[in-house]
Short mmCIF file of C-alpha atoms in Angstrom, two decimals:
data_model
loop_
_atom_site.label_atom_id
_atom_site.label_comp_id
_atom_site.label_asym_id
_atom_site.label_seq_id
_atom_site.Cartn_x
_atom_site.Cartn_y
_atom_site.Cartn_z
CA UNK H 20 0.00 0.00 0.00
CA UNK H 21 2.76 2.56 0.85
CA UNK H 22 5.01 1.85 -2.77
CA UNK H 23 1.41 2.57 -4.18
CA UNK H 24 0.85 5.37 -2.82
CA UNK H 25 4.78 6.10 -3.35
CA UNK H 26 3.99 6.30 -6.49
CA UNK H 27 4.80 9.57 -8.97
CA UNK H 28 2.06 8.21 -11.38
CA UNK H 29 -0.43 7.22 -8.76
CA UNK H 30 -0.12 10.44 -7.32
CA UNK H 31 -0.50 12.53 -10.20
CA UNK H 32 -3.34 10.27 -11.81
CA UNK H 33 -5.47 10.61 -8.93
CA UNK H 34 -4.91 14.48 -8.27
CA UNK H 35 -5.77 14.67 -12.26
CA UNK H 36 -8.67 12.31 -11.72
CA UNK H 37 -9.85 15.07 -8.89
CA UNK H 38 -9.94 17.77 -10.54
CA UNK H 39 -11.76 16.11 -13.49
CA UNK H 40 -14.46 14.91 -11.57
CA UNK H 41 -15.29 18.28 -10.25
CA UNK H 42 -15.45 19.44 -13.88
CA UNK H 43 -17.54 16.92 -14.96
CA UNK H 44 -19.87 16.96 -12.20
CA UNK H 45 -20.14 21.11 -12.08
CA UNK H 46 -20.92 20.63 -15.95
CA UNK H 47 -23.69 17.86 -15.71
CA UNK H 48 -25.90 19.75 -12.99
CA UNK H 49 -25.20 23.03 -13.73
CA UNK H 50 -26.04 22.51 -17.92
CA UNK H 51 -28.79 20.13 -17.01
CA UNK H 52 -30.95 23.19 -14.94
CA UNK H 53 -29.86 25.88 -16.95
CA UNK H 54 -31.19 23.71 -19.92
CA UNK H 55 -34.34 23.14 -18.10
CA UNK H 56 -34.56 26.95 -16.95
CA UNK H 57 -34.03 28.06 -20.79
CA UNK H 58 -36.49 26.28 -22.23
CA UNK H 59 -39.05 25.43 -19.38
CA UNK H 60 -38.51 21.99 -18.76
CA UNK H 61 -38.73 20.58 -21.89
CA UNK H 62 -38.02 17.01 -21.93
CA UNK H 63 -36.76 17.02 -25.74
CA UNK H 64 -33.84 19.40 -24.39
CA UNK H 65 -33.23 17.84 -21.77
CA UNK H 66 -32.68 14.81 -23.51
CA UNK H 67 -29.80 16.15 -25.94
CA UNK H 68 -28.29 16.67 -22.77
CA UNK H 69 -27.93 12.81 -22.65
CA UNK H 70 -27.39 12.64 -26.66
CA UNK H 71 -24.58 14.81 -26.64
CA UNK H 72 -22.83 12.89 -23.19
CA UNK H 73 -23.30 9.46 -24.58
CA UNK H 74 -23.63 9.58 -28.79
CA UNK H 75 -19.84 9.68 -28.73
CA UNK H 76 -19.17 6.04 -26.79
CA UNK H 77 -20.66 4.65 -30.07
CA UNK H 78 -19.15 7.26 -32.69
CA UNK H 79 -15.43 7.53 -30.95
CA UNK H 80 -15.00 5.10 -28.51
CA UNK H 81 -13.16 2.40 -31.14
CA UNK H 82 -11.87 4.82 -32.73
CA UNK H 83 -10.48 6.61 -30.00
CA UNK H 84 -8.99 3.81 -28.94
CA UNK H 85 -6.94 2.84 -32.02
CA UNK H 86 -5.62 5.96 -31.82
CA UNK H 87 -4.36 5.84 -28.21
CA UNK H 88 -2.51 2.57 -29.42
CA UNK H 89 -1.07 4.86 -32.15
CA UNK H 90 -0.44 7.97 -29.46
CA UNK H 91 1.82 8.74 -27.14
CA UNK H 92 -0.75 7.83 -23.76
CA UNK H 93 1.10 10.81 -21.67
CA UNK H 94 1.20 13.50 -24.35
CA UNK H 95 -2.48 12.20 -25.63
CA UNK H 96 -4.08 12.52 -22.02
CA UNK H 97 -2.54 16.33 -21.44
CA UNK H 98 -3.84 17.35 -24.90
CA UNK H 99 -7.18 16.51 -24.64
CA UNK H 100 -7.84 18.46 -21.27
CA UNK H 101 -6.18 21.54 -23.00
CA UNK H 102 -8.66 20.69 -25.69
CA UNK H 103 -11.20 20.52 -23.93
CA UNK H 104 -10.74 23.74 -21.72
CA UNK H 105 -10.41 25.58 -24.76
CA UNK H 106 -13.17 24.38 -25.78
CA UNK H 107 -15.40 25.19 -22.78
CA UNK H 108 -13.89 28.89 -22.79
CA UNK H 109 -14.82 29.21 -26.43
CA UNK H 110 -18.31 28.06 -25.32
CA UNK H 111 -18.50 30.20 -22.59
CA UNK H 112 -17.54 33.45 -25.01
CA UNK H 113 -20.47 32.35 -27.31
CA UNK H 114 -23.02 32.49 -23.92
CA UNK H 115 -21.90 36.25 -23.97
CA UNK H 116 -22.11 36.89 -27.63
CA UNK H 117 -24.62 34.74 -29.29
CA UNK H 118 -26.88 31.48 -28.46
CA UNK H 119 -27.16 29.85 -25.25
CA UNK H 120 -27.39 26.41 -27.46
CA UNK H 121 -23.79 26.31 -27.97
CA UNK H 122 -23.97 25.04 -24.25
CA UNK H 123 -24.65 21.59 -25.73
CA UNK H 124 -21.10 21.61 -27.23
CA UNK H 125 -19.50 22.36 -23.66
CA UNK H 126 -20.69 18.63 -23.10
CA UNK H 127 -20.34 17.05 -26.78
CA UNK H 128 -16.58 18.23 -27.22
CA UNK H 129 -15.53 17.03 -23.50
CA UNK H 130 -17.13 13.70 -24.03
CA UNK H 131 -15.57 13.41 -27.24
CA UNK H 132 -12.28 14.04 -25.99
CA UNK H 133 -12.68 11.15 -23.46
CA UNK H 134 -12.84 8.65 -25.80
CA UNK H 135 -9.10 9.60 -26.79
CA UNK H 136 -8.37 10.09 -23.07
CA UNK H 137 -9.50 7.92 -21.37
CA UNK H 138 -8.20 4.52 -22.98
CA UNK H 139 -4.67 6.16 -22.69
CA UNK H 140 -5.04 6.05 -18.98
CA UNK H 141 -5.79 2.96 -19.26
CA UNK H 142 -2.63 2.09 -21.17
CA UNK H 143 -0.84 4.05 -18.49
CA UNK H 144 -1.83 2.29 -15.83
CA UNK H 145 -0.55 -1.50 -17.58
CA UNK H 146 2.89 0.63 -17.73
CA UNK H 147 3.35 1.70 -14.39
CA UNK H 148 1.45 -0.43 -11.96
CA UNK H 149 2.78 -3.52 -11.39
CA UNK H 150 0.00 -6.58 -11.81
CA UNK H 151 0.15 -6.83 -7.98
CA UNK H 152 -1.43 -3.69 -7.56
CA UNK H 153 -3.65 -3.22 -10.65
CA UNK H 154 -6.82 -4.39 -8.81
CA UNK H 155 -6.19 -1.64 -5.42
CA UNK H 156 -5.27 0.88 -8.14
CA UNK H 157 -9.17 0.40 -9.69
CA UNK H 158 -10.48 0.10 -6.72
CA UNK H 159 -8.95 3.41 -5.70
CA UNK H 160 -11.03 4.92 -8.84
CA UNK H 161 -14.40 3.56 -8.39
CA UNK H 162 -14.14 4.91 -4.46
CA UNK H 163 -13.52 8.36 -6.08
CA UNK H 164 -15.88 8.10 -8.20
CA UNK H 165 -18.63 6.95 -5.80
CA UNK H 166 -17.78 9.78 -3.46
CA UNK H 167 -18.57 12.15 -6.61
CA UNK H 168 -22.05 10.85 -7.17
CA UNK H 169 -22.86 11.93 -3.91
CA UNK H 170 -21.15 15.13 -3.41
CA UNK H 171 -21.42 16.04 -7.16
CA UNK H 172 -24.77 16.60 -7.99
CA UNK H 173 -24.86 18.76 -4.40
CA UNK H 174 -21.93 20.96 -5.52
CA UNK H 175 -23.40 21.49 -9.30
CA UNK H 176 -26.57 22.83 -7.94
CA UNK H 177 -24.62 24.98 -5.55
CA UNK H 178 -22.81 26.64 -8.16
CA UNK H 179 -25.54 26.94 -10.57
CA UNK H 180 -27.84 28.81 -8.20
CA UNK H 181 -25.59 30.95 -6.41
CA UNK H 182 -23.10 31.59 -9.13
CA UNK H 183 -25.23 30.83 -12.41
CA UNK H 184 -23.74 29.17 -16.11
CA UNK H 185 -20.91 31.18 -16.25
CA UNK H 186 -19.11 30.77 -13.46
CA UNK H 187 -19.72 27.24 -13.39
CA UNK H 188 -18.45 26.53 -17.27
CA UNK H 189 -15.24 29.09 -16.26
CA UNK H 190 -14.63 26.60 -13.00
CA UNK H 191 -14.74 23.64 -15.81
CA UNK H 192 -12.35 24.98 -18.04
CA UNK H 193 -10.60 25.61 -15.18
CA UNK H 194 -10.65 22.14 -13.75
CA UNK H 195 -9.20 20.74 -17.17
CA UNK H 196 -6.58 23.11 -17.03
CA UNK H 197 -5.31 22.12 -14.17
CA UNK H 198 -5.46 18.27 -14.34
CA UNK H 199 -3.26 18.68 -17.91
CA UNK H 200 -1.59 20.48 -15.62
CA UNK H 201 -0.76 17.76 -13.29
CA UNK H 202 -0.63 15.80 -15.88
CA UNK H 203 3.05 16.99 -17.05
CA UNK H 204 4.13 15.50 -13.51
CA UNK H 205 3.39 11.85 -14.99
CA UNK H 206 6.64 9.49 -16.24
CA UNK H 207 7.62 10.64 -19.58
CA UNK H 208 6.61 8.37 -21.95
CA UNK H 209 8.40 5.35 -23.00
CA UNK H 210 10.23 5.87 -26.23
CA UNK H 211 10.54 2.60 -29.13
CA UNK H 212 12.73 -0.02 -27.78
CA UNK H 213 16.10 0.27 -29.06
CA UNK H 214 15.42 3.25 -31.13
CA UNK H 215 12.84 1.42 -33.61
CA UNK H 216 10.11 2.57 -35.15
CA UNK H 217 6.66 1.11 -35.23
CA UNK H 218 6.05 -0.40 -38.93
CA UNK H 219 3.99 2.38 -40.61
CA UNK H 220 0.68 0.76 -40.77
CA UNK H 221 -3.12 2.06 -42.04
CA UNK H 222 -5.24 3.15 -39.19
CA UNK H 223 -8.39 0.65 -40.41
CA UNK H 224 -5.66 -2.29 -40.17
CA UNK H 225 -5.03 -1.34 -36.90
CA UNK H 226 -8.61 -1.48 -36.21
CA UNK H 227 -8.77 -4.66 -37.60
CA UNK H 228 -5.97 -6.19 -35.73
CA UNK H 229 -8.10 -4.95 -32.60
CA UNK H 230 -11.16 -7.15 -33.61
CA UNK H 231 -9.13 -10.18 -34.12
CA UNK H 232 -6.96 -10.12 -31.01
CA UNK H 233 -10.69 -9.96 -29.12
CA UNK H 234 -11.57 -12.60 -31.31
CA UNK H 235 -8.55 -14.51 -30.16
CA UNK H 236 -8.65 -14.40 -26.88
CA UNK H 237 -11.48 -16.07 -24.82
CA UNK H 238 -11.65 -14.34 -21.95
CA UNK H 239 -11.77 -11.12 -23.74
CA UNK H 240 -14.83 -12.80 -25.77
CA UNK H 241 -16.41 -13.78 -22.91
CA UNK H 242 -16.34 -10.20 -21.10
CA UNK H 243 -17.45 -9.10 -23.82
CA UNK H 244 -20.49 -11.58 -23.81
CA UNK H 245 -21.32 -10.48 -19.95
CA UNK H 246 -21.32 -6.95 -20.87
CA UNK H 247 -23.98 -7.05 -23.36
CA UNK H 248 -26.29 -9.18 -20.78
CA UNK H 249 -25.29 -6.95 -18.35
CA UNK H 250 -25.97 -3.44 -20.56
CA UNK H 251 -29.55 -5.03 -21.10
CA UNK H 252 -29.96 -6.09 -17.38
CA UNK H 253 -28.75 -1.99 -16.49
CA UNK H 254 -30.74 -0.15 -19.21
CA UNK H 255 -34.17 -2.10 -18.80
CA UNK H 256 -34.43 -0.93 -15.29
CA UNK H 257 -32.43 2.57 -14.57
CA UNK H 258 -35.27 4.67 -15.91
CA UNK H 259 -38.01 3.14 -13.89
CA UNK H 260 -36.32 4.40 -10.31
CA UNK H 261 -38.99 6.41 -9.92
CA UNK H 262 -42.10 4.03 -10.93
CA UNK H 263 -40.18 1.29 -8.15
CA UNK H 264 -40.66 4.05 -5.53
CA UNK H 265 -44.18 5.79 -6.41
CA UNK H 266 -45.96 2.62 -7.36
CA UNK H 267 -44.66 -0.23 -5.53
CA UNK H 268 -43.73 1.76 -2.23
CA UNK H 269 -46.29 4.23 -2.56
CA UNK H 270 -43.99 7.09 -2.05
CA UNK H 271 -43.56 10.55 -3.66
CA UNK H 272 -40.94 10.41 -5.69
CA UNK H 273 -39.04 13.22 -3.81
CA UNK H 274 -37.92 10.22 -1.86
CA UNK H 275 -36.19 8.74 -4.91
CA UNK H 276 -33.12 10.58 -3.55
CA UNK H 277 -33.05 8.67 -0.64
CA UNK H 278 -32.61 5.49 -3.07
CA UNK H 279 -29.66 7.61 -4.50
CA UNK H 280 -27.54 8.38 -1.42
CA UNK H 281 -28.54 4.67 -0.14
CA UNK H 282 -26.81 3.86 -3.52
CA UNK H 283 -23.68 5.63 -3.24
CA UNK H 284 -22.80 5.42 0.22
CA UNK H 285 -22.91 1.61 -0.33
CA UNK H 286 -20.83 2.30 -3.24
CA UNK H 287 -18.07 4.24 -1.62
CA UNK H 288 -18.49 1.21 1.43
CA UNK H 289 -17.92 -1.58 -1.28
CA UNK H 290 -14.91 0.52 -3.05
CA UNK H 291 -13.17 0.47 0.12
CA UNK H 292 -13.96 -3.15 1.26
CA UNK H 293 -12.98 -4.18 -2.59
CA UNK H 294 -9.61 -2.54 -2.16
CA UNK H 295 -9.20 -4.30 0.71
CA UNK H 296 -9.46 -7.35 -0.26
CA UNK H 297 -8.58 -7.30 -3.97
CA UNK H 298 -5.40 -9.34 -3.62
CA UNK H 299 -6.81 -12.53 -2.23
CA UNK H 300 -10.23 -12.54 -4.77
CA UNK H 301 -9.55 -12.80 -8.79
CA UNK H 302 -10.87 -10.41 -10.91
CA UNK H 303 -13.51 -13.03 -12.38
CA UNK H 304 -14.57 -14.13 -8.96
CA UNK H 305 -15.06 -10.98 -7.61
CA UNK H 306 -16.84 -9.99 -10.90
CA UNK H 307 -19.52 -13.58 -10.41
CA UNK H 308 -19.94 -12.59 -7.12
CA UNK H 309 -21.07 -9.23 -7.78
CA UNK H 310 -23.42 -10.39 -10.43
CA UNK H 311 -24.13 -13.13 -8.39
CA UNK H 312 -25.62 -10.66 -5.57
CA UNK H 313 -27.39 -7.86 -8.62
CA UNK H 314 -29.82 -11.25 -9.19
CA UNK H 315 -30.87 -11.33 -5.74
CA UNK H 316 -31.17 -7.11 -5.42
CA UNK H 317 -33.36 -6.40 -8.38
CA UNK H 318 -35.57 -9.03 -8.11
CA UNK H 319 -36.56 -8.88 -4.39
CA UNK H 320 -36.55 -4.91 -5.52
CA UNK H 321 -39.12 -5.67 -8.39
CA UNK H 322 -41.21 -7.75 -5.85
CA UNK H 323 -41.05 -5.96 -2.84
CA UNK H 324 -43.65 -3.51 -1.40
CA UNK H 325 -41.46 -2.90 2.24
CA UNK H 326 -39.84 0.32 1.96
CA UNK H 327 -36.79 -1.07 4.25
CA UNK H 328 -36.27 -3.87 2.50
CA UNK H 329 -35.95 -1.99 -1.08
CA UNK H 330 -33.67 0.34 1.04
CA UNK H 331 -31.74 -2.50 2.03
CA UNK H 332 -31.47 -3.97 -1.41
CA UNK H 333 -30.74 -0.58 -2.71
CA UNK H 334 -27.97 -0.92 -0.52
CA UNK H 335 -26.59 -4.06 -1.48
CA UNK H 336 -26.49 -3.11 -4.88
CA UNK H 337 -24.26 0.03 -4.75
CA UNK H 338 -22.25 -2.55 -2.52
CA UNK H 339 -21.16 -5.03 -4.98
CA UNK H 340 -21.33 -2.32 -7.96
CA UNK H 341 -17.76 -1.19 -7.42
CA UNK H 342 -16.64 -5.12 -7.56
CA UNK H 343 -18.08 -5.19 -10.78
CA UNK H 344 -16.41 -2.32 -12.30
CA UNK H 345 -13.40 -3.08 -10.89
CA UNK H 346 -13.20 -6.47 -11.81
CA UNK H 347 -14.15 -5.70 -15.33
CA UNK H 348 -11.10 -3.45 -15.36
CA UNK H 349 -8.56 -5.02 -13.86
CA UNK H 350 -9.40 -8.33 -16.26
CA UNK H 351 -9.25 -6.24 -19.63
CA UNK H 352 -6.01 -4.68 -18.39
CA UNK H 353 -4.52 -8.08 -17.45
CA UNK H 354 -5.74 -10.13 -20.15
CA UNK H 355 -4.38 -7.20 -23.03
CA UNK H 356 -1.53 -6.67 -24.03
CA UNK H 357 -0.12 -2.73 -23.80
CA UNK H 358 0.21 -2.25 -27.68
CA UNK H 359 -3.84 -3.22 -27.73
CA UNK H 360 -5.55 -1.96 -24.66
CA UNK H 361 -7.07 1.05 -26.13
CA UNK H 362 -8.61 -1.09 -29.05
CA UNK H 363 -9.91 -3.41 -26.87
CA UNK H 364 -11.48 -0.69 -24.34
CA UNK H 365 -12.88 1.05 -27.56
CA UNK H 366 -14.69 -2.40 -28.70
CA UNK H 367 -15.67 -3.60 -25.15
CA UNK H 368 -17.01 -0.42 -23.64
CA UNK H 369 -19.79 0.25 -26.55
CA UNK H 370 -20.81 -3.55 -25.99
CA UNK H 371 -22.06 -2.72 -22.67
CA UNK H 372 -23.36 1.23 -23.63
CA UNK H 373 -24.95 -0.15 -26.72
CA UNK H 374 -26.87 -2.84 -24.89
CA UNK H 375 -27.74 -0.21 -22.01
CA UNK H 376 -29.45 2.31 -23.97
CA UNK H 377 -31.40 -0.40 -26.33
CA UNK H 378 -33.04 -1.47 -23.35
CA UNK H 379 -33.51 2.41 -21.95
CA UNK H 380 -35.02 3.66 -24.99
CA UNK H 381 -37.78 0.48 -25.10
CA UNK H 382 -37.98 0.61 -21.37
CA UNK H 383 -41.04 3.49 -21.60
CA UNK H 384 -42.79 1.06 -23.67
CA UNK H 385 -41.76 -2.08 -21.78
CA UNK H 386 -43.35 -0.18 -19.20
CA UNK H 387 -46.44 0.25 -20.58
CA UNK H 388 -47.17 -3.22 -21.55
CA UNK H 389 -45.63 -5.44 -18.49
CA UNK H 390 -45.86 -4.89 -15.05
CA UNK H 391 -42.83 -3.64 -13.07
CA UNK H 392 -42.14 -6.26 -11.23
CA UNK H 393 -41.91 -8.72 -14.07
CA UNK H 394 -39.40 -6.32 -15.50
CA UNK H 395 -37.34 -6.15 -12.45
CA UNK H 396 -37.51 -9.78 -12.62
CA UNK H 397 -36.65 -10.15 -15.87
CA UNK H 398 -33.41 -7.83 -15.40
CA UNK H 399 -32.56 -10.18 -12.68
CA UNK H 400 -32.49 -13.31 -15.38
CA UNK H 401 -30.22 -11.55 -17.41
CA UNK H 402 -27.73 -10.96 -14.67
CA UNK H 403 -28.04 -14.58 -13.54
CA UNK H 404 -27.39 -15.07 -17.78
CA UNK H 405 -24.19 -13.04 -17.13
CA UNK H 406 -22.63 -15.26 -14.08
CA UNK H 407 -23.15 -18.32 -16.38
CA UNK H 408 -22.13 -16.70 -18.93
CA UNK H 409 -18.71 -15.57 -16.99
CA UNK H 410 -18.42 -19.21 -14.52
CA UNK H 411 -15.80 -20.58 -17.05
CA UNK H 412 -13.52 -18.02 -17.12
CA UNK H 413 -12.64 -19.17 -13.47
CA UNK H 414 -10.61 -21.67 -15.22
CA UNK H 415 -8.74 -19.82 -17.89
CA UNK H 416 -5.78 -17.83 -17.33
CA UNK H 417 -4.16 -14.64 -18.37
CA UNK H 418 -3.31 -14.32 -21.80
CA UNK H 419 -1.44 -10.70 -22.10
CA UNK H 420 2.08 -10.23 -22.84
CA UNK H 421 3.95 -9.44 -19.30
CA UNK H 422 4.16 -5.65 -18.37
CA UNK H 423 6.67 -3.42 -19.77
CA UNK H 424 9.46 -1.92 -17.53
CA UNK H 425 7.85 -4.11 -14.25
CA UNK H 426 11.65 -4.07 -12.68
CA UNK H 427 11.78 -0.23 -13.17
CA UNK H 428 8.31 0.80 -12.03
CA UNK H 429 8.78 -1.32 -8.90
CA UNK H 430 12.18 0.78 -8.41
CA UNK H 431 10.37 3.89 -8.83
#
């Protein structure tokens, strides 16, 4: 725990991480109500909001991803917050000059950027942390990030109604500045072994070379199977929250927050137990297990009409939901080699965000025609689908070339 923490790149991925997370977050809340105070809560609006955060998983997410094979991961990551500051603070000139509707870009240009950004992080990490401590360094993350779904949407709304839309798109611009910023502080980035270059090849036959090493390798298949199930599983219930607690619990659904911060506390809970215990659990255990308990927490959810016992299974789902993620990313990091990790992030990831929003966009007329426990059910098959689906891969091993520079990062 104390080489992680030790760590140059550890420390300067998780201060970056920071300060991105308070961009993001200011930018979701504080778009999202001045959308909905521009044009009166009008759910079409509203909805681009969601268009323009998750269009570009399908559109740039592979493609992305080829290119952080191609890129320099260090140089890639620092460019794409300057990117996307500039962008912001070009947005944020237009809210003075001409139509508020630019502010759609301020989220479509970010977004974008992450698809390049984020798979090079990825690529960092198989450099510098040493296979030992791959699972405590994801675990690290998804704590993070469960501490920002709580405090987030609290400090967007602050900022938004005290300080209004510009001073919370100048703090995001802000906020990207300064994680490229910190971003300098990573190790420079590893040059061509022995002064070779990379044979010059077409970026489509790079892409191509991404498919078949997934298709190669069958745990990467199989992960890839789970995610599907589990994008349909996700998206066929996360818009009906609020029918779970105004129909079957009879409450107003101002008390769908509760559900929320029941939800994340348990996340930020089962981030720290998961870190905890991530050396003595493999990554496909730990993911079965979590899947294992989802089947039990949405259906008893679906069928229950106590409001403590949806609480409690509320609970237990933002408990194992950090075991999940984690697992999922500690097995594509040590089941990929480095030269492929962002292609097989950028074919993985819209496997599970495809599957999610099929399912969310038929969910409203799902709705309509079954009842909602017999959905919640039904969600509950298809994560039971998943842990079959992933039971095998308890028996197959790691098939990833061993990590660059192990000796040296352990030194450093």
């Amino acid at each position: 725990m104390r080489s992680f923490f030790a760590s140059r790149f550890v420390q300067a991925i998780m201060l970056s991480g920071l300060f991105l997370q308070i961009g993001i977050w200011v930018r979701n809340f504080a778009i999202l109500l001045y959308v909905t105070d521009m044009t009166n809560n009008d759910p079409y609006s509203v909805s681009l909001i969601s268009v323009a955060e998750f269009a570009p998983i399908f559109i740039f997410s592979f493609i992305g991803g080829a290119f952080a094979d191609r890129w320099r991961p260090k140089l890639t990551m620092v460019w794409c917050d300057i990117l996307s500051a500039v962008s912001v603070f070009a947005i944020m000139v237009t809210l003075f000059y001409g139509s508020w509707k630019a502010i759609f870009f301020a989220t479509l240009v970010s977004s974008i950027l992450s698809q390049f950004s984020q798979p090079s992080g990825m690529k960092l990490f198989k450099v510098h942390v040493p296979e030992s401590q791959m699972q405590m360094g994801m675990s690290l993350f998804q704590s993070m990030m469960a501490i920002f779904m709580i405090l987030g949407p609290i400090m967007g709304t602050f900022v938004y109604y005290h300080f209004g839309i510009e001073v919370a798109i100048a703090i995001m611009g802000v906020c990207f500045l300064l994680s490229a910023l910190v971003l300098t502080f990573l190790p420079a980035d590893r040059k061509n072994e022995e002064g070779t270059e990379k044979p010059s090849t077409h970026i489509f036959a790079e892409m191509g070379q991404g498919f078949k090493y997934v298709l190669n390798n069958k745990m990467l298949v199989t992960l890839g199977g789970c995610f599907a199930v589990a994008g349909l599983a996700i998206g066929l219930i996360s818009p009906l929250g609020i029918f779970l607690v105004t129909e079957n619990l009879g409450l107003p659904k101002e008390d769908l927050q509760w559900f929320m911060a029941a939800n994340g506390v348990a996340m930020i809970i089962g981030g720290g137990a998961t870190m905890g215990f991530s050396k003595k659990v493999s990554p496909q255990a730990l993911l079965i297990i979590g899947m294992a308990v989802s089947v039990v927490t949405f259906a008893v959810m679906g069928l229950t009409h106590l409001v403590w016992l949806a609480l409690l299974m509320q609970f237990f789902s933002g408990l194992v939901m950090p075991a999940i993620q984690i697992a999922i990313s500690t097995m594509i990091l040590g089941n990929t080699e480095e030269s492929f990790v962002g292609r097989v992030n950028g074919i993985l990831n819209p496997l599970f965000m495809g599957a999610m929003v099929l399912t969310m966009s038929l969910a409203g007329s799902i709705k309509a025609s079954f009842s909602l426990p017999s959905i919640y059910v039904t969600s509950a098959v298809l994560f039971l689908i998943g842990v079959f689906i992933m039971l095998p891969t308890l028996k197959y091993k790691a098939n990833a070339a061993p990590q660059p520079n192990t000796e040296e990062v352990k030194a450093g």
